[in-house]
Coordinates of N, CA and C in Angstrom, one line a residue:
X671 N -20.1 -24.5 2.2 CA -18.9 -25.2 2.6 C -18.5 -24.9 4.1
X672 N -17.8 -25.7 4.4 CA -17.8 -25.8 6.0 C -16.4 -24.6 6.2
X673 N -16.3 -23.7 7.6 CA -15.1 -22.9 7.4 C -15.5 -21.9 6.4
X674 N -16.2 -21.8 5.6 CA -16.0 -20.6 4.5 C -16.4 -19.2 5.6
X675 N -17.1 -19.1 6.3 CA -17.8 -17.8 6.9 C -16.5 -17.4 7.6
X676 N -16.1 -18.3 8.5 CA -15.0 -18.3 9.2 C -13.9 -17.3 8.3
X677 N -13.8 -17.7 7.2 CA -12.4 -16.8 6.5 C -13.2 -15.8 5.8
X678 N -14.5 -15.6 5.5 CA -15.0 -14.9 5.0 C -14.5 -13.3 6.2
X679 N -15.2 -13.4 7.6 CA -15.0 -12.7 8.5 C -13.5 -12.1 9.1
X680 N -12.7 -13.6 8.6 CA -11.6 -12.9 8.8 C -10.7 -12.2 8.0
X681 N -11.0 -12.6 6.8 CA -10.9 -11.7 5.5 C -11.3 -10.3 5.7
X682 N -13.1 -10.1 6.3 CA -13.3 -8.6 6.1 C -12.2 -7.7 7.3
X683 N -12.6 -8.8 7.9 CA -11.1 -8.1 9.8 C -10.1 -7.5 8.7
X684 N -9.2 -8.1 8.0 CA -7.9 -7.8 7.6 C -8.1 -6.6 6.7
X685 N -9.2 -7.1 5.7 CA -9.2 -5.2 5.1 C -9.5 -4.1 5.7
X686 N -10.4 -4.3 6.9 CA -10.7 -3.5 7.9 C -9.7 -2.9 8.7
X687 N -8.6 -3.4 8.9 CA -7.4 -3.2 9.9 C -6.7 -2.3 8.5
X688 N -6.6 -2.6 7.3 CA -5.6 -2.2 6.9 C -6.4 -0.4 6.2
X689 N -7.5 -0.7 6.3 CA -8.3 0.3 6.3 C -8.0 1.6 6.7
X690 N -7.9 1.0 8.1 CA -7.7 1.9 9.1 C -6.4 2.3 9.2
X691 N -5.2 1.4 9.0 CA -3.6 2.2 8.9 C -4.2 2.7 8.1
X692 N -4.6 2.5 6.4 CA -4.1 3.5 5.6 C -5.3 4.5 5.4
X693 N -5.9 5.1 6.7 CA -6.8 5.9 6.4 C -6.0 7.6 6.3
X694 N -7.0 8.7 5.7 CA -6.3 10.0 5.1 C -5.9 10.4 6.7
X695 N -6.1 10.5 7.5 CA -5.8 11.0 8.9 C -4.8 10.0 9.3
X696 N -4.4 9.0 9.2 CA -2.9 8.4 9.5 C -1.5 8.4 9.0
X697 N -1.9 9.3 7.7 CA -0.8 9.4 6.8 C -0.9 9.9 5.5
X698 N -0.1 9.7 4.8 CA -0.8 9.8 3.0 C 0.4 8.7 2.2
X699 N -0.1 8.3 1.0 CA 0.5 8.2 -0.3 C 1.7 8.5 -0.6
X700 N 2.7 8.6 -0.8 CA 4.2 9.2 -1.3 C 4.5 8.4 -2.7
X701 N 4.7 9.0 -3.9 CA 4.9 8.2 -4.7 C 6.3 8.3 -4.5
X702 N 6.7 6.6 -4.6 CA 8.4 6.4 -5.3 C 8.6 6.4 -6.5
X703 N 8.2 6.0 -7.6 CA 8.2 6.1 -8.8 C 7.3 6.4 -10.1
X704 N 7.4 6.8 -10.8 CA 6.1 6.8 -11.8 C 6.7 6.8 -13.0
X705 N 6.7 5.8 -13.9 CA 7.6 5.3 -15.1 C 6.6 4.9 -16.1
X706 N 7.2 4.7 -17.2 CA 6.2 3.9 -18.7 C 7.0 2.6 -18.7
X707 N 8.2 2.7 -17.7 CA 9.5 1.1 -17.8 C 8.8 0.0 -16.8
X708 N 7.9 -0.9 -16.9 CA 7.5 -1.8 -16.0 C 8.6 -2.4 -15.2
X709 N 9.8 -2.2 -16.1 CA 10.9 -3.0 -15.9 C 11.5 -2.3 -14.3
X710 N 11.3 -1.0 -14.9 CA 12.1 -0.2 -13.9 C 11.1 0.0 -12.4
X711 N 9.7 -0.4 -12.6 CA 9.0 0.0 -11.3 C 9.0 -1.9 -11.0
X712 N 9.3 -2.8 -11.3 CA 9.6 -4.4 -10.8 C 10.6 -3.9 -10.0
X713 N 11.5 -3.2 -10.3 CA 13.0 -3.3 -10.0 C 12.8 -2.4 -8.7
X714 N 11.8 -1.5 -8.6 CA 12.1 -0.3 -7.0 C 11.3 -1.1 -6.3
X715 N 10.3 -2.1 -6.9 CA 9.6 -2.9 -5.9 C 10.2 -3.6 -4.8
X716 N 11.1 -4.7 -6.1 CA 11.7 -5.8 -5.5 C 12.9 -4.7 -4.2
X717 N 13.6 -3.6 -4.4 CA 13.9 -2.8 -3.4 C 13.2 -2.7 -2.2
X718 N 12.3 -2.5 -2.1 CA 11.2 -1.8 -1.4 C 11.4 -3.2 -0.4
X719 N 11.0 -4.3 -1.1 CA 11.0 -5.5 -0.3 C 11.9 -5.5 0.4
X720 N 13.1 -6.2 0.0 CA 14.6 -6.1 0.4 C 14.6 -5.0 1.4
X721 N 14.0 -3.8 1.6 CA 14.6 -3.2 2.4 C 13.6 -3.5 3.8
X722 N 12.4 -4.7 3.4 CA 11.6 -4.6 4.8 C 10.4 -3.9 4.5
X723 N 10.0 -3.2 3.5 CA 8.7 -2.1 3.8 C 8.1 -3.2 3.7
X724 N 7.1 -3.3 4.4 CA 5.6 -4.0 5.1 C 4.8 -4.1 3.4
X725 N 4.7 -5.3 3.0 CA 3.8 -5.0 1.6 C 2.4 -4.4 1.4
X726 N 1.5 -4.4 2.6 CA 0.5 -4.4 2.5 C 0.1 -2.9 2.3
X727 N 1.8 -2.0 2.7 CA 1.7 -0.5 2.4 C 2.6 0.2 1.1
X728 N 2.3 -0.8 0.4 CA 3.0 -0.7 -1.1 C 1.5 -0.8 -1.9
X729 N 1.4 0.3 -2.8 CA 0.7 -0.2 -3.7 C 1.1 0.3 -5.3
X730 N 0.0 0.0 -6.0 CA 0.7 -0.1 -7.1 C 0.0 0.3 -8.3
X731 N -0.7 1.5 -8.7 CA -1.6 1.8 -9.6 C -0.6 2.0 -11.6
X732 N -1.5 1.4 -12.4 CA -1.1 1.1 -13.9 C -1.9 1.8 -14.0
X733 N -1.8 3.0 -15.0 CA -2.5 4.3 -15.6 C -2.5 3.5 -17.3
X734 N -3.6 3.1 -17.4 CA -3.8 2.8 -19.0 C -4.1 3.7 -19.8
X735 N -3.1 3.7 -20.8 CA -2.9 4.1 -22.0 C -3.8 3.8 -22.7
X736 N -3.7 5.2 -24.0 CA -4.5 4.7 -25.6 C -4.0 5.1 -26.1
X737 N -4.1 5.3 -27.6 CA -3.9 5.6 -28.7 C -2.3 6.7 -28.5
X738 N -2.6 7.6 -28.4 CA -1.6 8.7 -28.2 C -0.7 8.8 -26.8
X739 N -1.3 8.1 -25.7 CA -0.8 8.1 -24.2 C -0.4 6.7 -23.6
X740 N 1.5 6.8 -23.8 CA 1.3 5.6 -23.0 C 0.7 4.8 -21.7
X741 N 1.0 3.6 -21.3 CA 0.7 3.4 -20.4 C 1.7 3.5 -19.4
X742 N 1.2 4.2 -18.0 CA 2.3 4.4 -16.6 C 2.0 3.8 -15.7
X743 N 2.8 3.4 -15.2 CA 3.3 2.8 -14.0 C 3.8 4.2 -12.5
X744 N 2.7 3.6 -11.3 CA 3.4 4.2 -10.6 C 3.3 3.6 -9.3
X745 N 4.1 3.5 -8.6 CA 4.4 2.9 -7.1 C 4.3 3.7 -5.9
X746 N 3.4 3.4 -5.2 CA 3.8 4.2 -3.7 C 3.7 3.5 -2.6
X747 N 3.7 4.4 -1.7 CA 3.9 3.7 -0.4 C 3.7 4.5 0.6
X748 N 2.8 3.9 2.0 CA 2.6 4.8 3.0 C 2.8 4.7 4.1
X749 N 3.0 6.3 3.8 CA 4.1 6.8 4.9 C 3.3 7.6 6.1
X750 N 3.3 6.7 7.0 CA 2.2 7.0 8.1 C 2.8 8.5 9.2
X751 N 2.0 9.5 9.6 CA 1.8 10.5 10.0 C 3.1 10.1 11.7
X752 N 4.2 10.7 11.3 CA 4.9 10.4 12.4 C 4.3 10.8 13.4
X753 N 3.1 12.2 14.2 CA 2.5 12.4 14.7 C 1.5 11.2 15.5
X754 N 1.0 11.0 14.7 CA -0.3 9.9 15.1 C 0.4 8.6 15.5
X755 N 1.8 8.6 15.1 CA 2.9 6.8 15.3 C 3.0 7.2 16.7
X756 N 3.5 8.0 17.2 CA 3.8 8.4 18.3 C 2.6 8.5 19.7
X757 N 2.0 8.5 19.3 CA 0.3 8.6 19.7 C -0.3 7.7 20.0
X758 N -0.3 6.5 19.0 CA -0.5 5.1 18.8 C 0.2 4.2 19.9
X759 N 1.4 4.3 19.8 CA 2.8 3.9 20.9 C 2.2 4.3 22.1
X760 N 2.1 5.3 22.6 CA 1.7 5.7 24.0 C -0.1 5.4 24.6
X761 N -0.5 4.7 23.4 CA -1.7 4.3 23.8 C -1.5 3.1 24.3
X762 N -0.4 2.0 23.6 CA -0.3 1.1 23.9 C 0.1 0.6 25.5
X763 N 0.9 1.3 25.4 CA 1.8 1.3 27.1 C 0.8 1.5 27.9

């Protein structure tokens, strides 16, 4: 199909960029929440938005359950190395 490579490429670009924010040397992980209430981790999401966090630095891992262990829910978000933000900035200029 005509165009497909085109977004193929620019597809890999974008995971590639986001790669790179969220690599272990620019920051880490911070969990906001970790619940069995789906209800209650919809609800710090839809926050999270509302307050502006960038989504692409939200994520969102479901720990499946079995038999004896529910299933959890947990939300985080990352929180980039104020060090290296500062660093980045003065590269730009």
């Amino acid at each position: 199909m005509p165009g497909q490579g085109k977004r193929r490429r620019r597809q890999e670009d974008a995971r590639q960029r986001l790669a790179a924010r969220t690599a272990p040397d620019a920051g880490q992980w911070e969990v906001v929440i970790e619940t069995l209430d789906q209800a209650e981790m919809r609800t710090r999401l839809r926050r999270l938005r509302e307050a502006g966090v960038d989504e692409s630095m939200i994520r969102i891992d479901t720990l499946c359950g079995r038999l004896g262990v529910p299933t959890t829910y947990r939300l985080s978000r990352f929180m980039a190395d104020p060090a290296r933000e500062l660093e980045h900035e003065h590269s730009d200029h």
